[in-house]
Coordinates of C-alpha atoms in Angstrom, one line a residue:
Chain F
Q1 CA 12.8 -18.7 -8.1
K2 CA 12.1 -18.1 -4.4
E3 CA 15.2 -17.3 -2.3
V4 CA 14.1 -19.9 0.3
E5 CA 12.1 -23.1 -0.4
Q6 CA 10.5 -25.1 2.4
D7 CA 8.0 -27.9 2.0
P8 CA 4.9 -26.7 3.9
G9 CA 3.8 -30.3 4.7
P10 CA 1.8 -31.0 6.7
L11 CA 3.9 -33.6 8.4
S12 CA 2.4 -36.1 10.9
V13 CA 4.5 -38.5 12.9
P14 CA 4.1 -40.8 15.9
E15 CA 5.5 -39.8 19.3
G16 CA 9.1 -40.8 19.6
A17 CA 9.9 -40.5 15.9
I18 CA 12.8 -38.7 14.4
V19 CA 11.7 -35.7 12.4
S20 CA 13.6 -34.2 9.6
L21 CA 12.8 -30.7 8.3
N22 CA 14.6 -29.1 5.4
C23 CA 15.0 -25.9 3.5
T24 CA 17.0 -25.0 0.3
Y25 CA 18.1 -21.6 -0.6
S26 CA 19.4 -19.9 -3.7
N27 CA 21.1 -16.7 -2.4
S28 CA 24.8 -17.3 -1.8
A29 CA 25.0 -14.2 0.4
F30 CA 23.1 -15.9 3.2
Q31 CA 25.6 -16.5 6.1
Y32 CA 23.4 -17.1 9.1
F33 CA 20.7 -19.8 9.4
M34 CA 18.0 -20.1 11.9
W35 CA 15.1 -22.3 12.8
Y36 CA 12.0 -20.9 14.5
R37 CA 9.1 -22.7 16.1
Q38 CA 5.7 -21.1 16.0
Y39 CA 2.7 -22.3 17.9
S40 CA -0.8 -21.4 16.8
R41 CA -1.6 -17.7 17.4
K42 CA 1.9 -17.1 18.8
G43 CA 5.0 -15.4 17.4
P44 CA 8.0 -17.3 16.0
E45 CA 10.3 -18.5 18.8
L46 CA 14.0 -19.0 18.0
L47 CA 15.1 -22.6 18.3
M48 CA 18.5 -22.8 16.7
Y49 CA 21.0 -20.3 15.2
T50 CA 24.0 -21.5 13.1
Y51 CA 26.7 -19.8 11.0
S52 CA 29.1 -22.3 9.6
S53 CA 28.5 -25.5 7.7
G54 CA 28.2 -28.6 9.9
N55 CA 26.0 -29.7 12.8
K56 CA 24.9 -27.9 15.9
E57 CA 23.1 -29.8 18.7
D58 CA 20.9 -28.6 21.5
G59 CA 19.1 -31.2 23.4
R60 CA 16.8 -33.1 21.1
F61 CA 17.4 -30.7 18.3
T62 CA 20.2 -30.8 15.7
A63 CA 20.6 -28.1 13.0
Q64 CA 22.7 -29.0 10.0
V65 CA 24.0 -26.6 7.4
D66 CA 25.5 -27.5 4.0
K67 CA 26.5 -24.3 2.3
S68 CA 28.0 -26.0 -0.7
S69 CA 24.6 -27.5 -1.5
K70 CA 22.6 -24.5 -0.1
Y71 CA 20.7 -26.9 2.1
I72 CA 19.8 -26.7 5.8
S73 CA 18.0 -29.2 8.0
L74 CA 16.5 -29.5 11.5
F75 CA 16.3 -32.9 13.2
I76 CA 14.1 -33.5 16.2
R77 CA 14.9 -36.7 18.1
D78 CA 12.3 -38.5 20.3
S79 CA 9.6 -36.2 19.1
Q80 CA 6.9 -35.2 21.6
P81 CA 3.3 -34.0 21.2
S82 CA 4.5 -30.7 22.6
D83 CA 6.7 -30.4 19.5
S84 CA 3.6 -30.0 17.3
A85 CA 3.9 -26.6 15.7
T86 CA 5.0 -24.8 12.5
Y87 CA 8.7 -24.8 12.0
L88 CA 10.2 -22.0 10.0
C89 CA 13.6 -21.7 8.5
A90 CA 15.1 -18.2 8.2
M91 CA 18.4 -16.9 7.0
R92 CA 20.2 -13.6 6.5
G93 CA 23.4 -12.1 5.1
G94 CA 26.4 -11.1 7.0
G95 CA 27.4 -7.9 8.8
S96 CA 24.9 -5.7 10.5
N97 CA 22.1 -6.6 8.1
Y98 CA 19.7 -8.5 10.3
K99 CA 16.9 -8.7 7.7
L100 CA 15.6 -12.3 7.8
T101 CA 14.3 -14.2 4.8
F102 CA 11.9 -16.9 5.8
G103 CA 10.7 -20.2 4.3
K104 CA 6.9 -20.8 4.3
G105 CA 7.1 -23.1 7.3
T106 CA 6.3 -26.8 7.8
L107 CA 3.4 -27.8 10.0
L108 CA 4.3 -30.7 12.2
T109 CA 2.0 -32.8 14.2
V110 CA 3.3 -35.4 16.7
N111 CA 0.6 -37.9 17.6
P112 CA 0.6 -39.5 21.1
Chain B
E1 CA 11.6 -10.0 31.7
A2 CA 8.7 -9.0 29.5
G3 CA 8.9 -10.1 25.8
V4 CA 7.9 -8.1 22.8
T5 CA 4.3 -7.0 23.1
Q6 CA 1.9 -5.9 20.3
F7 CA -1.5 -4.2 20.4
P8 CA -4.1 -4.9 19.3
S9 CA -4.0 -8.7 19.0
H10 CA -6.7 -8.5 16.3
S11 CA -8.2 -5.7 14.3
V12 CA -11.1 -5.9 11.8
I13 CA -11.6 -2.8 9.7
E14 CA -13.3 -1.8 6.4
K15 CA -11.4 -1.0 3.2
G16 CA -10.5 2.7 3.2
Q17 CA -10.2 3.0 7.0
T18 CA -7.1 3.7 9.0
V19 CA -5.5 1.3 11.4
T20 CA -2.5 1.8 13.8
L21 CA -0.6 -1.1 15.2
R22 CA 1.7 -0.8 18.1
C23 CA 4.8 -2.7 19.2
D24 CA 6.7 -2.4 22.5
P25 CA 10.1 -4.1 22.1
I26 CA 12.1 -5.7 24.9
S27 CA 13.5 -3.0 27.1
G28 CA 17.0 -2.0 26.0
H29 CA 16.7 -3.4 22.5
D30 CA 17.9 -0.9 20.0
N31 CA 16.8 -2.9 16.9
L32 CA 13.1 -3.1 16.1
Y33 CA 11.6 -4.8 13.0
W34 CA 8.3 -5.2 11.4
Y35 CA 7.4 -8.3 9.4
R36 CA 4.2 -9.4 7.8
R37 CA 2.6 -12.7 6.9
V38 CA -0.1 -12.7 4.2
M39 CA -2.2 -15.8 4.2
G40 CA -0.4 -18.6 2.3
K41 CA 2.8 -16.7 2.0
E42 CA 6.1 -16.5 3.8
I43 CA 6.7 -14.0 6.6
K44 CA 8.3 -11.0 4.9
F45 CA 10.4 -8.2 6.2
L46 CA 8.9 -4.7 6.2
L47 CA 11.4 -2.5 7.9
H48 CA 14.1 -2.1 10.5
F49 CA 14.7 0.6 13.1
V50 CA 17.9 1.2 15.0
K51 CA 16.7 3.3 17.9
E52 CA 14.5 6.0 16.3
S53 CA 16.1 5.8 12.8
K54 CA 14.9 3.8 9.9
Q55 CA 17.8 1.6 8.9
D56 CA 16.1 -0.3 6.1
E57 CA 12.6 0.2 4.9
S58 CA 13.0 -1.8 1.6
G59 CA 10.1 -4.1 2.5
M60 CA 7.4 -1.5 2.9
P61 CA 4.8 -2.3 0.3
N62 CA 3.8 1.3 -0.6
N63 CA 3.2 4.8 0.8
R64 CA 0.0 3.7 2.5
F65 CA 2.2 2.3 5.2
L66 CA 3.9 4.6 7.7
A67 CA 6.2 3.4 10.5
E68 CA 7.5 5.5 13.4
R69 CA 9.5 4.8 16.5
T70 CA 9.2 7.7 18.9
G71 CA 12.2 8.3 21.1
G72 CA 13.6 4.9 20.1
T73 CA 11.1 3.1 22.3
Y74 CA 7.8 1.7 21.1
S75 CA 6.9 1.7 17.4
T76 CA 3.7 2.2 15.5
L77 CA 2.8 1.0 12.0
K78 CA -0.1 2.9 10.4
V79 CA -2.0 1.7 7.3
Q80 CA -3.9 4.5 5.6
P81 CA -6.1 3.8 3.7
A82 CA -6.3 0.1 4.3
E83 CA -6.9 -2.2 1.3
L84 CA -8.1 -5.8 1.2
E85 CA -4.6 -7.1 0.3
D86 CA -3.3 -5.6 3.6
S87 CA -4.9 -8.4 5.5
G88 CA -2.5 -10.6 7.3
V89 CA -0.5 -11.0 10.5
Y90 CA 1.9 -8.2 11.4
F91 CA 4.8 -9.2 13.6
C92 CA 7.2 -7.0 15.5
A93 CA 10.6 -8.2 16.6
S94 CA 13.4 -6.7 18.6
S95 CA 17.0 -7.5 19.1
Q96 CA 20.1 -6.2 20.8
G97 CA 22.4 -8.6 19.0
T98 CA 21.9 -11.2 16.3
S99 CA 18.9 -13.0 17.7
L100 CA 15.5 -11.6 17.0
F101 CA 12.7 -12.0 19.5
F102 CA 9.2 -11.9 18.0
G103 CA 6.0 -10.6 19.4
P104 CA 2.7 -12.5 19.1
G105 CA 1.6 -10.5 16.1
T106 CA -1.5 -8.4 15.2
R107 CA -4.0 -10.1 13.0
L108 CA -5.4 -7.5 10.6
T109 CA -8.5 -8.2 8.6
V110 CA -9.6 -5.7 6.0
L111 CA -13.2 -6.2 4.8

């Protein structure tokens, strides 16, 4: 079983839609959870960084963590064509171990 | 402020040849990481430097891969000799705290 599972999609939505992206994980040692956005031919760019279970909001983006279910989500409200990218979940253990374990990424297309 | 830079952006070599990838982290970042994405797979950790010291190299595939970080500044990743399965995108990242900043990657193609 992979440590992090993420549906690769692709996911196609109309402009203005609410997008829900999800990852599940199996390693209970994961303490920190991140969402990265990656445009084609670019490196991953950090979008959201969370630690505790619950919700964290930043503009149109909301990250949700449920440690009891080992499930994390990223919601994008009022999606825009510029949100079209691959979204990667990543997670790591605690302490000074900054090694990230990534999901495969979900390719999102927002159609105007 | 300049981000993480990587050189070259793309490299095409033949099996058995040697390739050296370079990463310049964000100035002042002590932590430097190498990751790799093989086609169809997840981005996977290769190794972690703290300044010039290797903190964790548990992700290095085999002894054909050699990473160095001279003086705790830029880093190189050498693959010698390259094999077909080494093809992929090699990302470098740096951090001074908990957030990692990634470079654009080097796309390596081994023919």
